[in-house]
């Protein structure tokens, strides 16, 4: 969400040839894809939270939710990498600068792939999802 927010703010403020870059269709498409991925992920997290709080019925339900949690973590790390990459495209050189305006995007872009490691790599999580029958 932070990379998406930074991208939207920067695209509204950055002017090229007198117009904000947010008016460019390619930039709008990147922003739209980023927002869609983040909103989908948030909805998925709310669904799992609701299921844990209302439908947790023991071992059988916990196995089913385990697969969904793995799927959500797998998607979350992919969305983080996706949004970090597109945010760098929107911010340009500022997106890879450690200080200043692009520091948040740079950190997400640099550290994003590291978040896939704790709790299992993409391949391990995908295997768990398949074994759970998702």
mmCIF file of C-alpha atoms in Angstrom:
data_model
loop_
_atom_site.group_PDB
_atom_site.id
_atom_site.type_symbol
_atom_site.label_atom_id
_atom_site.label_comp_id
_atom_site.label_asym_id
_atom_site.label_seq_id
_atom_site.Cartn_x
_atom_site.Cartn_y
_atom_site.Cartn_z
ATOM 1 C CA UNK A 1 0.000 0.000 0.000
ATOM 2 C CA UNK A 2 2.873 2.394 0.784
ATOM 3 C CA UNK A 3 4.442 2.000 -2.670
ATOM 4 C CA UNK A 4 1.057 2.535 -4.311
ATOM 5 C CA UNK A 5 0.364 5.632 -2.223
ATOM 6 C CA UNK A 6 3.782 7.089 -3.006
ATOM 7 C CA UNK A 7 3.275 6.407 -6.709
ATOM 8 C CA UNK A 8 -0.132 8.101 -6.781
ATOM 9 C CA UNK A 9 1.206 11.150 -4.911
ATOM 10 C CA UNK A 10 4.279 11.453 -7.106
ATOM 11 C CA UNK A 11 2.294 10.989 -10.336
ATOM 12 C CA UNK A 12 -0.046 13.825 -9.326
ATOM 13 C CA UNK A 13 2.803 16.170 -8.394
ATOM 14 C CA UNK A 14 5.397 15.438 -11.106
ATOM 15 C CA UNK A 15 4.959 17.622 -14.167
ATOM 16 C CA UNK A 16 6.307 16.813 -17.617
ATOM 17 C CA UNK A 17 5.694 19.271 -20.445
ATOM 18 C CA UNK A 18 3.302 21.165 -18.186
ATOM 19 C CA UNK A 19 1.049 18.217 -17.308
ATOM 20 C CA UNK A 20 1.118 15.779 -14.398
ATOM 21 C CA UNK A 21 2.452 12.370 -15.379
ATOM 22 C CA UNK A 22 -0.763 10.916 -13.942
ATOM 23 C CA UNK A 23 -2.463 12.081 -17.144
ATOM 24 C CA UNK A 24 -0.352 9.660 -19.198
ATOM 25 C CA UNK A 25 -2.239 6.447 -20.003
ATOM 26 C CA UNK A 26 0.765 4.202 -19.333
ATOM 27 C CA UNK A 27 1.209 5.666 -15.845
ATOM 28 C CA UNK A 28 -2.531 5.416 -15.154
ATOM 29 C CA UNK A 29 -2.453 1.772 -16.189
ATOM 30 C CA UNK A 30 0.439 1.039 -13.806
ATOM 31 C CA UNK A 31 -1.362 2.832 -10.976
ATOM 32 C CA UNK A 32 -4.600 0.977 -11.707
ATOM 33 C CA UNK A 33 -2.880 -2.422 -11.678
ATOM 34 C CA UNK A 34 -1.099 -1.592 -8.432
ATOM 35 C CA UNK A 35 -4.329 -0.442 -6.767
ATOM 36 C CA UNK A 36 -6.221 -3.518 -7.994
ATOM 37 C CA UNK A 37 -3.619 -5.902 -6.610
ATOM 38 C CA UNK A 38 -3.512 -4.147 -3.234
ATOM 39 C CA UNK A 39 -7.311 -4.028 -2.927
ATOM 40 C CA UNK A 40 -7.646 -7.707 -3.870
ATOM 41 C CA UNK A 41 -5.060 -8.662 -1.270
ATOM 42 C CA UNK A 42 -6.752 -6.596 1.421
ATOM 43 C CA UNK A 43 -10.086 -8.268 0.661
ATOM 44 C CA UNK A 44 -8.427 -11.681 0.887
ATOM 45 C CA UNK A 45 -6.894 -10.800 4.262
ATOM 46 C CA UNK A 46 -10.260 -9.624 5.578
ATOM 47 C CA UNK A 47 -11.882 -12.864 4.410
ATOM 48 C CA UNK A 48 -9.278 -15.025 6.149
ATOM 49 C CA UNK A 49 -9.525 -12.939 9.319
ATOM 50 C CA UNK A 50 -13.294 -13.378 9.298
ATOM 51 C CA UNK A 51 -12.959 -17.130 8.749
ATOM 52 C CA UNK A 52 -10.493 -17.460 11.619
ATOM 53 C CA UNK A 53 -12.686 -15.478 13.992
ATOM 54 C CA UNK A 54 -16.005 -17.129 13.080
ATOM 55 C CA UNK A 55 -15.416 -20.554 11.537
ATOM 56 C CA UNK A 56 -12.460 -22.068 13.354
ATOM 57 C CA UNK A 57 -13.777 -25.592 14.097
ATOM 58 C CA UNK A 58 -10.736 -27.604 14.975
ATOM 59 C CA UNK A 59 -8.196 -29.615 13.019
ATOM 60 C CA UNK A 60 -10.137 -29.994 9.754
ATOM 61 C CA UNK A 61 -10.940 -26.291 9.494
ATOM 62 C CA UNK A 62 -7.433 -25.268 10.521
ATOM 63 C CA UNK A 63 -5.952 -27.412 7.711
ATOM 64 C CA UNK A 64 -8.259 -25.718 5.206
ATOM 65 C CA UNK A 65 -7.354 -22.279 6.515
ATOM 66 C CA UNK A 66 -3.666 -23.186 6.525
ATOM 67 C CA UNK A 67 -3.771 -23.592 2.752
ATOM 68 C CA UNK A 68 -5.587 -20.295 2.347
ATOM 69 C CA UNK A 69 -3.064 -18.537 4.599
ATOM 70 C CA UNK A 70 -0.214 -19.951 2.519
ATOM 71 C CA UNK A 71 -1.923 -18.811 -0.675
ATOM 72 C CA UNK A 72 -2.441 -15.332 0.766
ATOM 73 C CA UNK A 73 1.183 -15.041 1.902
ATOM 74 C CA UNK A 74 2.339 -16.184 -1.515
ATOM 75 C CA UNK A 75 0.128 -13.565 -3.179
ATOM 76 C CA UNK A 76 1.183 -10.861 -0.694
ATOM 77 C CA UNK A 77 4.871 -11.249 -1.455
ATOM 78 C CA UNK A 78 4.167 -11.228 -5.199
ATOM 79 C CA UNK A 79 2.050 -8.076 -4.826
ATOM 80 C CA UNK A 80 4.812 -6.410 -2.802
ATOM 81 C CA UNK A 81 7.376 -7.157 -5.504
ATOM 82 C CA UNK A 82 4.947 -6.119 -8.263
ATOM 83 C CA UNK A 83 4.053 -2.813 -6.606
ATOM 84 C CA UNK A 84 7.681 -2.079 -5.760
ATOM 85 C CA UNK A 85 8.735 -2.629 -9.367
ATOM 86 C CA UNK A 86 5.921 -0.502 -10.808
ATOM 87 C CA UNK A 87 6.494 2.223 -8.222
ATOM 88 C CA UNK A 88 10.117 2.438 -9.377
ATOM 89 C CA UNK A 89 8.848 2.779 -12.953
ATOM 90 C CA UNK A 90 6.569 5.658 -11.904
ATOM 91 C CA UNK A 91 9.138 7.448 -9.737
ATOM 92 C CA UNK A 92 12.038 6.877 -12.099
ATOM 93 C CA UNK A 93 15.459 7.589 -10.622
ATOM 94 C CA UNK A 94 13.882 8.799 -7.366
ATOM 95 C CA UNK A 95 12.564 5.268 -6.858
ATOM 96 C CA UNK A 96 16.066 3.837 -6.513
ATOM 97 C CA UNK A 97 17.521 6.602 -4.335
ATOM 98 C CA UNK A 98 17.996 5.698 -0.674
ATOM 99 C CA UNK A 99 17.180 9.143 0.657
ATOM 100 C CA UNK A 100 14.695 11.809 -0.189
ATOM 101 C CA UNK A 101 11.420 11.409 -1.999
ATOM 102 C CA UNK A 102 11.901 7.813 -3.133
ATOM 103 C CA UNK A 103 13.234 6.295 0.079
ATOM 104 C CA UNK A 104 10.070 4.282 0.824
ATOM 105 C CA UNK A 105 9.801 2.898 -2.703
ATOM 106 C CA UNK A 106 13.535 2.141 -2.832
ATOM 107 C CA UNK A 107 13.332 0.153 0.388
ATOM 108 C CA UNK A 108 10.287 -1.809 -0.792
ATOM 109 C CA UNK A 109 11.972 -2.502 -4.132
ATOM 110 C CA UNK A 110 15.232 -3.554 -2.454
ATOM 111 C CA UNK A 111 13.842 -5.528 0.504
ATOM 112 C CA UNK A 112 10.616 -6.835 -1.041
ATOM 113 C CA UNK A 113 12.046 -10.136 -2.279
ATOM 114 C CA UNK A 114 13.415 -10.823 1.226
ATOM 115 C CA UNK A 115 9.878 -10.973 2.636
ATOM 116 C CA UNK A 116 9.216 -14.110 0.599
ATOM 117 C CA UNK A 117 11.781 -16.081 2.627
ATOM 118 C CA UNK A 118 10.393 -16.183 6.228
ATOM 119 C CA UNK A 119 7.568 -18.693 6.474
ATOM 120 C CA UNK A 120 8.446 -20.426 3.232
ATOM 121 C CA UNK A 121 9.481 -19.609 -0.280
ATOM 122 C CA UNK A 122 6.983 -19.286 -3.111
ATOM 123 C CA UNK A 123 7.571 -22.875 -4.216
ATOM 124 C CA UNK A 124 7.070 -24.304 -0.716
ATOM 125 C CA UNK A 125 3.876 -22.308 -0.229
ATOM 126 C CA UNK A 126 2.585 -23.285 -3.660
ATOM 127 C CA UNK A 127 3.185 -26.936 -2.800
ATOM 128 C CA UNK A 128 1.265 -26.531 0.457
ATOM 129 C CA UNK A 129 -1.640 -24.907 -1.388
ATOM 130 C CA UNK A 130 -1.783 -27.785 -3.864
ATOM 131 C CA UNK A 131 -1.621 -30.384 -1.101
ATOM 132 C CA UNK A 132 -4.472 -28.618 0.683
ATOM 133 C CA UNK A 133 -6.555 -28.836 -2.459
ATOM 134 C CA UNK A 134 -6.866 -25.119 -3.171
#
